[in-house]
Short mmCIF file of C-alpha atoms in Angstrom, two decimals:
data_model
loop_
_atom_site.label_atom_id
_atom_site.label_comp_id
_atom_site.label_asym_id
_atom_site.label_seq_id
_atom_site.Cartn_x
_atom_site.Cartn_y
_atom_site.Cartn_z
CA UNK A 171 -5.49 11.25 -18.53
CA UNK A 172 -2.06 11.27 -17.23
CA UNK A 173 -1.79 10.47 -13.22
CA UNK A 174 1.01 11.94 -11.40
CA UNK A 175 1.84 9.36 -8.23
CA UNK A 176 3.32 6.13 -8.47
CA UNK A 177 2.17 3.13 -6.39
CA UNK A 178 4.46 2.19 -3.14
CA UNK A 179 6.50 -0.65 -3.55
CA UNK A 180 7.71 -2.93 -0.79
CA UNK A 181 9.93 -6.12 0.10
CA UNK A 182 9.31 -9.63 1.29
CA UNK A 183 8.74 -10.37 4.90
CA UNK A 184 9.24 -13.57 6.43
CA UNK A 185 6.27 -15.18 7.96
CA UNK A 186 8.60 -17.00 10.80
CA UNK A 187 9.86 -13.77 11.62
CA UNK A 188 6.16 -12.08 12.46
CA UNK A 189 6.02 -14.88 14.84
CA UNK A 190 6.51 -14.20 18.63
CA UNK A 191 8.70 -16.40 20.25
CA UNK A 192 6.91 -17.53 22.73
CA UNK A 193 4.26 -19.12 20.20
CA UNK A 194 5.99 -20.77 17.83
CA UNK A 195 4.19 -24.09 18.29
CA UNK A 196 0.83 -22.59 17.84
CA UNK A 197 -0.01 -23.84 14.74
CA UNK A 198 -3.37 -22.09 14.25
CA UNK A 199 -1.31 -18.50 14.85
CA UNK A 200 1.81 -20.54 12.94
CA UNK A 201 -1.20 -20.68 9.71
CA UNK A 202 -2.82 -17.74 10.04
CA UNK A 203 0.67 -15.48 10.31
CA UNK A 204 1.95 -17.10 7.17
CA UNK A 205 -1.50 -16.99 4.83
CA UNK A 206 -1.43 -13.13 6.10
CA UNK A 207 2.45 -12.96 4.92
CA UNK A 208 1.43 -15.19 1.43
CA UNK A 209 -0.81 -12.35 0.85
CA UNK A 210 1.39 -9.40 1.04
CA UNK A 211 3.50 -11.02 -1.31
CA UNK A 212 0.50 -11.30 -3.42
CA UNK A 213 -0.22 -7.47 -3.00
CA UNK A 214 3.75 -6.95 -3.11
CA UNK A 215 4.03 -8.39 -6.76
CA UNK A 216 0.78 -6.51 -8.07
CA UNK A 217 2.05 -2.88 -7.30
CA UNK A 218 5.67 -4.36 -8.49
CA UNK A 219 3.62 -5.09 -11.74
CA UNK A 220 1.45 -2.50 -11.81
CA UNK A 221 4.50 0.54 -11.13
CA UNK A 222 6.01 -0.86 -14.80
CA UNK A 223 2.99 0.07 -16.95
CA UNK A 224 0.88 2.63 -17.85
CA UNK A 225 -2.15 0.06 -18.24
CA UNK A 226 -4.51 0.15 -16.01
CA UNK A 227 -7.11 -2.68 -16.96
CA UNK A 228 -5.58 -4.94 -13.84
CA UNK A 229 -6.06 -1.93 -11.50
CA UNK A 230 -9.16 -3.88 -9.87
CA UNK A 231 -6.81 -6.90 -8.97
CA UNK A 232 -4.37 -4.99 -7.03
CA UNK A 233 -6.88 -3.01 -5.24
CA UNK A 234 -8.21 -6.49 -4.27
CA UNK A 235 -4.69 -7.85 -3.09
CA UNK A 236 -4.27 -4.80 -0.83
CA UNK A 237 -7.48 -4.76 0.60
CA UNK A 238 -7.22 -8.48 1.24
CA UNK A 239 -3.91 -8.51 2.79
CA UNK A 240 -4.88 -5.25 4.79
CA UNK A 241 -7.80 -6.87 6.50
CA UNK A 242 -4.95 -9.56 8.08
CA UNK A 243 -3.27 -6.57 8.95
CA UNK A 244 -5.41 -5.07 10.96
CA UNK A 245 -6.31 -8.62 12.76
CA UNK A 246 -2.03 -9.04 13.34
CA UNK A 247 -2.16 -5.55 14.92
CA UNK A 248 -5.21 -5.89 17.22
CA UNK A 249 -3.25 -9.07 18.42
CA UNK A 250 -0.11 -7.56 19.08
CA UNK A 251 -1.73 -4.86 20.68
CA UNK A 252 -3.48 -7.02 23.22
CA UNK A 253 -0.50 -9.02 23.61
CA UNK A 254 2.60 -7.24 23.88
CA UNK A 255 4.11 -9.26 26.42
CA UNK A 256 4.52 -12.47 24.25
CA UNK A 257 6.25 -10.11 21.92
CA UNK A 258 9.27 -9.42 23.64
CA UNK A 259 12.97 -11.15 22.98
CA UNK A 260 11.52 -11.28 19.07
CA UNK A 261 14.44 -10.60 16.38
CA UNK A 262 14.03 -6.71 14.65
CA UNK A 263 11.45 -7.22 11.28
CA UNK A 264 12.38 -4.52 8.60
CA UNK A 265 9.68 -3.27 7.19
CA UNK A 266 10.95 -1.99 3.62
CA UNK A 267 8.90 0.42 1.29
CA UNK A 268 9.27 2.36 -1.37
CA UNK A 269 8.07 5.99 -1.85
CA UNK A 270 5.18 6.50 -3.85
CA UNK A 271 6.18 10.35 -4.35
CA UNK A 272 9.60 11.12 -3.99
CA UNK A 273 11.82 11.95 -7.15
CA UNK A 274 15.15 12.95 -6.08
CA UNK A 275 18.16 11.26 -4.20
CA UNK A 276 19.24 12.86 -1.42
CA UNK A 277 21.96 12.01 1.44
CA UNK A 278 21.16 8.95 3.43
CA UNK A 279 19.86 9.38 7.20
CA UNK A 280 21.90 8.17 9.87
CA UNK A 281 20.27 4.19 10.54
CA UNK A 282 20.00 3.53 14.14
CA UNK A 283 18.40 -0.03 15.84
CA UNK A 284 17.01 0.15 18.81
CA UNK A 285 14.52 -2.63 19.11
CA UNK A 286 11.37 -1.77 17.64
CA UNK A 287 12.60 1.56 16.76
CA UNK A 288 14.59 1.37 13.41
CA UNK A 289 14.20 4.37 11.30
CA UNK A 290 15.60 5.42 7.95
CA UNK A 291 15.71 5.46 4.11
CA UNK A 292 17.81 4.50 1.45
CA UNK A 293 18.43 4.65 -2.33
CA UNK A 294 17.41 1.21 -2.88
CA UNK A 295 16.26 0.00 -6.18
CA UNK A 296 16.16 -3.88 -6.24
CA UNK A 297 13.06 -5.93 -5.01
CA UNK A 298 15.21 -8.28 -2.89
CA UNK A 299 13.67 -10.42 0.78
CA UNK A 300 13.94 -8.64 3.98
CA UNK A 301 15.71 -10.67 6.43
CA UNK A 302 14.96 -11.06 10.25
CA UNK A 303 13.37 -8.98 12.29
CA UNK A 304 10.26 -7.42 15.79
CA UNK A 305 6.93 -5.78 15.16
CA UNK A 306 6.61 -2.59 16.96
CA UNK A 307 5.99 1.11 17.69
CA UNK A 308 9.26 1.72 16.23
CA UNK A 309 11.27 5.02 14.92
CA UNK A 310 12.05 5.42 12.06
CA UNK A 311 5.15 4.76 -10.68
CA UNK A 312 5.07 6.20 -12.70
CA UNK A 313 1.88 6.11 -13.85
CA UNK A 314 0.55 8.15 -16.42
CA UNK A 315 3.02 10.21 -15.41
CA UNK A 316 5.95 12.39 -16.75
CA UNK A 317 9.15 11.45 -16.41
CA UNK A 318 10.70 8.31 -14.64
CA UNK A 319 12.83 8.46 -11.33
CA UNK A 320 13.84 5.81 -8.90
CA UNK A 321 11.72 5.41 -5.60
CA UNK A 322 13.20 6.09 -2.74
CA UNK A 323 13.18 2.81 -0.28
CA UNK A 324 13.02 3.87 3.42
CA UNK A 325 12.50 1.12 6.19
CA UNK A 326 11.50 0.69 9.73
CA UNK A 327 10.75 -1.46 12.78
CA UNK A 328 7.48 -0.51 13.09
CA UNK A 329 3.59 -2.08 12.16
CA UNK A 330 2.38 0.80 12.17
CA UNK A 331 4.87 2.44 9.29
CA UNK A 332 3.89 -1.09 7.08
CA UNK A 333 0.01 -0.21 8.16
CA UNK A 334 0.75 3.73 6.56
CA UNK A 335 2.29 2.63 4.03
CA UNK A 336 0.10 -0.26 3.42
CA UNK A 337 -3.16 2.52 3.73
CA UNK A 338 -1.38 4.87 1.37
CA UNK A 339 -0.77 1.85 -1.36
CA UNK A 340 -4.96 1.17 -0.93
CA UNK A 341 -5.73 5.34 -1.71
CA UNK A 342 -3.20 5.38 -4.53
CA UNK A 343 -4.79 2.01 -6.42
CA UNK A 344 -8.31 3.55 -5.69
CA UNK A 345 -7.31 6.70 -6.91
CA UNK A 346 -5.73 4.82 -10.12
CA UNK A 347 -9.03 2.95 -10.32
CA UNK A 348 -10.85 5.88 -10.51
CA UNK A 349 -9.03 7.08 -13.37
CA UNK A 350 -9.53 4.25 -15.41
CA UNK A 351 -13.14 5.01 -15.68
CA UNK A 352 -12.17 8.14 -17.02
CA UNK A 353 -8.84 7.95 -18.81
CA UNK A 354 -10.35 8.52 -22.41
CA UNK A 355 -12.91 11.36 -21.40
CA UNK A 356 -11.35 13.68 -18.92
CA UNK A 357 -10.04 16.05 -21.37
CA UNK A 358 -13.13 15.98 -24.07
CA UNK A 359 -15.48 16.37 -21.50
CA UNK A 360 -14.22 19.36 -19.86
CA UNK A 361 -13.63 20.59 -23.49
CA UNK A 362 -17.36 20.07 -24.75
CA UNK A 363 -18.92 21.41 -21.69
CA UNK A 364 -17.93 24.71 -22.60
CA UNK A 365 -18.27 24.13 -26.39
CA UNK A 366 -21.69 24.02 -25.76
CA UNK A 367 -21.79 27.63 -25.03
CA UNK A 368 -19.85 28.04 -28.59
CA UNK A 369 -22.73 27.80 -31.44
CA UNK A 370 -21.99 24.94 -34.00
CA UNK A 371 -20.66 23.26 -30.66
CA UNK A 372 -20.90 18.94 -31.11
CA UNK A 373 -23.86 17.56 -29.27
CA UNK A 374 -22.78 14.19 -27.46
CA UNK A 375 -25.36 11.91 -28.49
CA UNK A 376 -27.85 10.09 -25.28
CA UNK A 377 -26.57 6.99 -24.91
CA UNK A 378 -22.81 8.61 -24.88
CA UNK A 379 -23.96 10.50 -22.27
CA UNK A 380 -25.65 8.57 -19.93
CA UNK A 381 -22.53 6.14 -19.90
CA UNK A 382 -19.79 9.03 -18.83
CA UNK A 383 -21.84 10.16 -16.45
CA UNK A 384 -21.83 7.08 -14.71
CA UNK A 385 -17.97 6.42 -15.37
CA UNK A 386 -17.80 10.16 -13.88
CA UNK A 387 -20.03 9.54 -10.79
CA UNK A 388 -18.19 6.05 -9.64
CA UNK A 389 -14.71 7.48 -10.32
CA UNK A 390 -15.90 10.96 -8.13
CA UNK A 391 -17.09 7.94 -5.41
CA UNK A 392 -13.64 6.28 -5.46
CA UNK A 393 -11.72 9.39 -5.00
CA UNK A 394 -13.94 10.28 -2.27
CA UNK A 395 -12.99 6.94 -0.51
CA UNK A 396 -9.47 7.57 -1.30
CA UNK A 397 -9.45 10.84 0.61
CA UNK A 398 -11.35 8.68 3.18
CA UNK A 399 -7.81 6.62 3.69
CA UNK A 400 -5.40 9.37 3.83
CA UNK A 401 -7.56 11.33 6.25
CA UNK A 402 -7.67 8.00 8.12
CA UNK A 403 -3.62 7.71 8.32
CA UNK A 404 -3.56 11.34 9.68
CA UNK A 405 -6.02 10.81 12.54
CA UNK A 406 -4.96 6.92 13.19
CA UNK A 407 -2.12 5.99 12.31
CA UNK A 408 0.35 9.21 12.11
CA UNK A 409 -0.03 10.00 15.93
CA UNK A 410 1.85 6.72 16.28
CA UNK A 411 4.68 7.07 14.28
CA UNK A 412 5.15 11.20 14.76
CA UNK A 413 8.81 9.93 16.87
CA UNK A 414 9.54 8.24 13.97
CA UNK A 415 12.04 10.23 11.33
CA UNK A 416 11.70 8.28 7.78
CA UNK A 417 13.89 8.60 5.35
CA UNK A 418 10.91 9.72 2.64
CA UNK A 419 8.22 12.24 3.49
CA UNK A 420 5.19 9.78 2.65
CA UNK A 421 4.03 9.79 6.12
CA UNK A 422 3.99 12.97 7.44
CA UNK A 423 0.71 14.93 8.23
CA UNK A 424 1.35 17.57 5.62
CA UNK A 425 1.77 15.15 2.64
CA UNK A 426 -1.11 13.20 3.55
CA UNK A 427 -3.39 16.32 3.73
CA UNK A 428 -2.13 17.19 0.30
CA UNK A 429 -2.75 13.92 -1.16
CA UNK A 430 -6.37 13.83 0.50
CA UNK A 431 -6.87 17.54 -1.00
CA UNK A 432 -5.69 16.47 -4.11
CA UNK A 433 -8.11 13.60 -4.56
CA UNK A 434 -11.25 15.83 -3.28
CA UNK A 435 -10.51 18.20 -5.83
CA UNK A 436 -10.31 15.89 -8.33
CA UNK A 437 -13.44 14.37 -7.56
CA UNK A 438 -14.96 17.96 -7.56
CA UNK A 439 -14.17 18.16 -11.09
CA UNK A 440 -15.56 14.83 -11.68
CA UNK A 441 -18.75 16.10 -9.87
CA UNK A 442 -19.18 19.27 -12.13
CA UNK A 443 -18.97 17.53 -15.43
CA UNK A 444 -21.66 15.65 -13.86
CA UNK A 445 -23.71 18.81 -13.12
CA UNK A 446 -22.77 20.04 -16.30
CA UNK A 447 -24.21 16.97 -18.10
CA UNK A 448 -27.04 16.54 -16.17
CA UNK A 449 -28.57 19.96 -15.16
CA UNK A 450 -30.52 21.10 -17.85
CA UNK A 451 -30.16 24.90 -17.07
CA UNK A 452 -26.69 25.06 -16.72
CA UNK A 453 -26.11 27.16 -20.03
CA UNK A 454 -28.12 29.89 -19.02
CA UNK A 455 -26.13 29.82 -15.64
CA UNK A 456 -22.80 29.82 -15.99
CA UNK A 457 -21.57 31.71 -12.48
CA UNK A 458 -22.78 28.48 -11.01
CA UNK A 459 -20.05 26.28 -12.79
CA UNK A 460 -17.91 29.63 -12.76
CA UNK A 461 -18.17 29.50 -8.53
CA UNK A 462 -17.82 25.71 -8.59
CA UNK A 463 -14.62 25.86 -10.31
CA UNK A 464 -13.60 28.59 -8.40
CA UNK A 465 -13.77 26.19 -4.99
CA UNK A 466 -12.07 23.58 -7.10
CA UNK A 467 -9.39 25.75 -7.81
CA UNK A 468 -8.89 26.34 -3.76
CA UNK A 469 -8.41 22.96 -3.25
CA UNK A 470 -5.59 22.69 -5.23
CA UNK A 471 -4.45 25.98 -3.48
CA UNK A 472 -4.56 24.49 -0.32
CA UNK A 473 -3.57 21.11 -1.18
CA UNK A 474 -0.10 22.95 -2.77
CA UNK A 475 0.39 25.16 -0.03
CA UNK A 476 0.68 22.29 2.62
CA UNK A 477 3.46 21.10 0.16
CA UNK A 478 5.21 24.31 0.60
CA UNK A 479 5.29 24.22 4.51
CA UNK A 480 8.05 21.51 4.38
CA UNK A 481 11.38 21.90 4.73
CA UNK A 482 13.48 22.93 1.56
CA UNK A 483 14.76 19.71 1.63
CA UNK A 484 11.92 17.33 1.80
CA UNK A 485 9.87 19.83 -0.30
CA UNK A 486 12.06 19.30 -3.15
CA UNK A 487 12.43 15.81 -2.79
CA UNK A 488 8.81 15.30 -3.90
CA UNK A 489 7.85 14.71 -7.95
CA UNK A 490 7.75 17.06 -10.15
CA UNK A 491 4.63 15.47 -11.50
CA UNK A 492 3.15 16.07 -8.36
CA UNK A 493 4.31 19.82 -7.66
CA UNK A 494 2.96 20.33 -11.74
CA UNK A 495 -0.10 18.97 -11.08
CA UNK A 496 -1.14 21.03 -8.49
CA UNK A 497 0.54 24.38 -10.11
CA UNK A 498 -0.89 23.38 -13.54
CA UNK A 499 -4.22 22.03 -12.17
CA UNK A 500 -4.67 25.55 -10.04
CA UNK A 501 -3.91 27.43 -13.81
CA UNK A 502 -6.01 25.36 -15.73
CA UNK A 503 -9.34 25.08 -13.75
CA UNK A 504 -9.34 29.18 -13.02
CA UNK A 505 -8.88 29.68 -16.96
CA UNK A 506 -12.06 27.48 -16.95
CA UNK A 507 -13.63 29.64 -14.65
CA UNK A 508 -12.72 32.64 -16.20
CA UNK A 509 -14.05 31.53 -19.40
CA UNK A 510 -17.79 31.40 -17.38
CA UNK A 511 -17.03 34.74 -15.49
CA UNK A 512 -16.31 36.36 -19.29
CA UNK A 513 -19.52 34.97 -19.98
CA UNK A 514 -21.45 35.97 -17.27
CA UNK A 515 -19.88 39.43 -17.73
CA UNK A 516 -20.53 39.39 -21.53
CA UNK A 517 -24.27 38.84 -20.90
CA UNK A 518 -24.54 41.74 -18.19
CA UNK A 519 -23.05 43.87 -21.22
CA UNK A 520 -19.50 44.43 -19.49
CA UNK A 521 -17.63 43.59 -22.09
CA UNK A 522 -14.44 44.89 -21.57
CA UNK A 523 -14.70 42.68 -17.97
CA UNK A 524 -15.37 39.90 -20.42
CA UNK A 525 -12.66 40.33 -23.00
CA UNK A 526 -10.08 40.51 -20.02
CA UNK A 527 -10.87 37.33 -18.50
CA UNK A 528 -10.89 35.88 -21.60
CA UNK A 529 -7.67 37.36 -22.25
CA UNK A 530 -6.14 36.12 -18.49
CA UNK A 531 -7.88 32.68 -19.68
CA UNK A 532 -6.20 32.15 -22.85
CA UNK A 533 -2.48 33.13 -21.28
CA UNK A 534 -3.11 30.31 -18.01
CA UNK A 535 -3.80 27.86 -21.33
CA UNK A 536 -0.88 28.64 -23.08
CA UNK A 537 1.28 28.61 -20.34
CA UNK A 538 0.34 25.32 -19.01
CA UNK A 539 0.59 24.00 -22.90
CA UNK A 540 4.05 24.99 -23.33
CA UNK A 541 5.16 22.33 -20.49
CA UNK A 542 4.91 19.31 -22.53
CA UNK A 543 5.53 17.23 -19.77
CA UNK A 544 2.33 18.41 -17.71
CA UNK A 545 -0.82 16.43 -16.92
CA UNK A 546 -2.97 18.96 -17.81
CA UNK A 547 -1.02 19.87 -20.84
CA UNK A 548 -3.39 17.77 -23.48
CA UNK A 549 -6.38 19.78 -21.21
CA UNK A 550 -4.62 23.41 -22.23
CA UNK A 551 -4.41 22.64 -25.62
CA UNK A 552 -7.44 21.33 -26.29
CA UNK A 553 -9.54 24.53 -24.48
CA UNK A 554 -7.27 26.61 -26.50
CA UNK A 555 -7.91 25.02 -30.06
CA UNK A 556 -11.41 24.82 -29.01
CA UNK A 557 -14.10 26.86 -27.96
CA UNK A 558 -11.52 29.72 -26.05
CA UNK A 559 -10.35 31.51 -29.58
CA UNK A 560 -13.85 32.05 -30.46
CA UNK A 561 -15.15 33.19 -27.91
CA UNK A 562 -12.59 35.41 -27.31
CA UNK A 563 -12.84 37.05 -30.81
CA UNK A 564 -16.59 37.24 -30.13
CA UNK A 565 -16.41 39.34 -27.06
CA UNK A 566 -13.17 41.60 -28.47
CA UNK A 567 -15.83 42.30 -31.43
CA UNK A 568 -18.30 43.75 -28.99
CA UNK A 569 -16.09 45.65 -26.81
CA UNK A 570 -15.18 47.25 -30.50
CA UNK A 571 -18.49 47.37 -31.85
CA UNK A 572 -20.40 48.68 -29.07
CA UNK A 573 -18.90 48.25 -25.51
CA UNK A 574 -16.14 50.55 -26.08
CA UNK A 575 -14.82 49.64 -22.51
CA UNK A 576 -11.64 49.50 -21.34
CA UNK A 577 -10.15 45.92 -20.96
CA UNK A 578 -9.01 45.78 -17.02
CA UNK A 579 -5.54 44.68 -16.11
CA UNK A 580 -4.64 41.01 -14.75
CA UNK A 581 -4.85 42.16 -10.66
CA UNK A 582 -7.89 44.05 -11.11
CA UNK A 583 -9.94 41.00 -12.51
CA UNK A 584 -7.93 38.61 -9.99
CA UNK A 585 -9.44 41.49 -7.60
CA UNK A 586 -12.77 40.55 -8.88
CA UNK A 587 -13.13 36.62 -8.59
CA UNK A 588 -16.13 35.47 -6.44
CA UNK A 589 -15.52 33.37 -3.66
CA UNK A 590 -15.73 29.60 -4.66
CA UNK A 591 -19.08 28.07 -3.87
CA UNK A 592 -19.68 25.40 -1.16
CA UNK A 593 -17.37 21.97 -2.12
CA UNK A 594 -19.08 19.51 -3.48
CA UNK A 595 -17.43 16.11 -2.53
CA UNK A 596 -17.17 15.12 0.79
CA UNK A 597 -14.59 12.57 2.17
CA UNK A 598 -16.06 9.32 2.46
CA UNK A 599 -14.42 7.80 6.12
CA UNK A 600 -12.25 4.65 6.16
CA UNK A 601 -13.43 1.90 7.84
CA UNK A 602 -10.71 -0.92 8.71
CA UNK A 603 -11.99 -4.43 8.16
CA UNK A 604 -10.19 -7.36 9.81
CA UNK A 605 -11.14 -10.77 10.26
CA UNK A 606 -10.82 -11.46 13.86
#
């Protein structure tokens, strides 16, 4: 499957530079400051790596370079924290990241320097060292996805912009790693759950089966503990850069609510192939999968309308792999629920209900087919060359043959859709680790 964020990239810091000046004998702090700095350049030329290929069988190594350099992290802030006097007269440290969802180049914002309040973002596109500079409160990849753009670079004066950005890289590589469990059954699995309504449908053999569903249940875990880390930026670290203007939208409240929504949703779907493998009534139910969807499908309602409550500008700064994956994500998963509401209708003997949510299906498929560059493009086409056609033709036949109903229009059946059932996946909370 085709992912639609990059990872964040960042710059060099200087360990002498983290230093305060009143401590620059201490050799123990001297040691421990510069293994903490050897690190992020550790996790700095992983996601460098990583960003250039689709290839995600070295995901594991950069998820342990950020976790490892993010437990220092934590242990530099807590000190700084309790410590803020020996702090003061240190040089400005720029903090330099790049975006890990903005596609477009816009005008530069004004730079400003107060100490421990730079804010800003450029155009950047080079990997260069960060020169001198304090730690404060301050102001201010494609992969597996479509096209390629350069990544915004914004920078600040502040620890706790390099701890949000830091937090976002660890969701984004766990979200990554959870696709790599999956990357080669996401689309056939969603397909041959609902070929098994179709008769003549191919039965995945035991042992096939057993294995996705674990790949399926670990990747639903590690999307659960990436929503885990962008709920914890919102609640922990946001509230203490909110003064702070960047110059890319990464760290505002509504993108990080979209990105957890995003992963929650996709961890749903995870969680109903699951069901769907594993509950061994599920055929004879389908308004159950038909309501799960359904909830699914709100999650990527809500996830796109905090998107839209941004400013023209900063909304349209963000990918257009992003903004397609929710759009084309919301199209695809209520065609799969429709094609469980036609059934549920076609077995309660309304089948002109049936044929028309069949109908609505097969246009959301198409639709979402004809962009090429789409995520869920590959998903589309294989519903629609799969069990959707004859289905459809089965439930036109007895509308003809004995329903003799008429088909309801688009808004009625839209009129019609349940309520989504109860979510199924649950953010699993963040808990910062630091050796102190």
């Amino acid at each position: 499957m085709r992912y639609y964020l990059r990872n964040p990239k960042t710059k060099t810091i200087s360990s002498a530079t983290l230093v305060p000046p009143a401590l620059q004998q201490d050799t123990e702090l001297y040691g421990r400051i510069n293994n903490m700095c050897a690190l992020r350049e550790t996790m700095r030329d992983r996601l460098k790596t990583q960003a250039k290929t689709d290839d995600l069988s070295r995901i594991g190594s950069v998820l342990s370079a950020i976790q490892a350099y993010l437990s220092e992290l934590h242990w530099y802030i807590s000190y700084y924290e309790s410590n803020q006097s020996e702090f003061k007269g240190m040089h400005n440290v720029e903090f330099i990241w790049k975006s890990a969802i903005v596609s477009r180049l816009h005008d530069k914002v004004n730079l400003s320097r107060p100490w421990f309040g730079h804010r800003g973002g450029t155009n950047g596109d080079g990997d260069g060292g960060v020169g001198a500079g304090a730690v404060g409160s301050g102001s201010g990849s494609r992969l597996l996805g479509g096209g390629s753009f350069k990544q915004r670079r914004t920078q600040s004066t502040s620890i706790y912009m390099e701890l949000g950005f830091t937090l976002q890289a660890l969701a984004v590589a766990k979200c990554m790693s959870a696709y790599s469990k999956v990357a080669t059954l996401d689309t056939e699995i969603e397909c041959e759950t609902i070929n098994a309504m179709t008769p003549g449908a191919r039965v995945i053999n035991e042992e096939e089966g057993e294995q996705g569903v674990e790949a399926l249940k670990r990747a639903a875990m590690e999307l659960r503990e990436a929503a885990g880390v962008f709920e914890y930026v919102i609640e922990s670290v946001l509230p203490k850069i909110n003064h702070i203007r960047l110059g890319v939208p990464d760290l505002i409240p509504e993108v990080q609510y979209m990105l957890k929504m995003l992963s929650l949703a996709d961890s749903d779907r995870l969680s109903v192939r699951v069901w769907l493998r594993t509950d061994k009534n599920q055929r004879r139910t389908p308004n159950t999968p038909a309501n799960l969807l359904l909830g699914i499908q709100d999650r990527y309602a809500n996830a796109y309308s905090s998107l839209r409550t941004l400013q023209g500008g900063e909304f349209r700064s963000v990918s257009a792999d992003i903004q397609n994956y929710m759009h084309d994500g919301q199209m695809v998963i209520l065609a799969q629920a429709m094609i469980y509401l036609a059934q549920v209708h076609s077995d309660g003997q309304k089948f002109g209900i049936a044929v028309g949510f069949m109908r609505d299906a097969r246009e959301l498929l198409s639709g979402v087919k004809k962009r090429n560059q789409s995520v869920h493009a590959k998903t589309a086409e294989m519903l629609l060359s799969g069990p959707l056609e004859p289905l459809y033709s089965l439930y036109r036949r007895n509308n003809d043959t004995i329903g003799f109903e008429t088909v309801p229009s688009s808004e009625d059946l839209r009129a019609r859709l349940p309520s989504g059932r109860a979510l199924i996946s649950k953010v699993i909370p963040h808990v910062p680790s630091s050796n102190m």
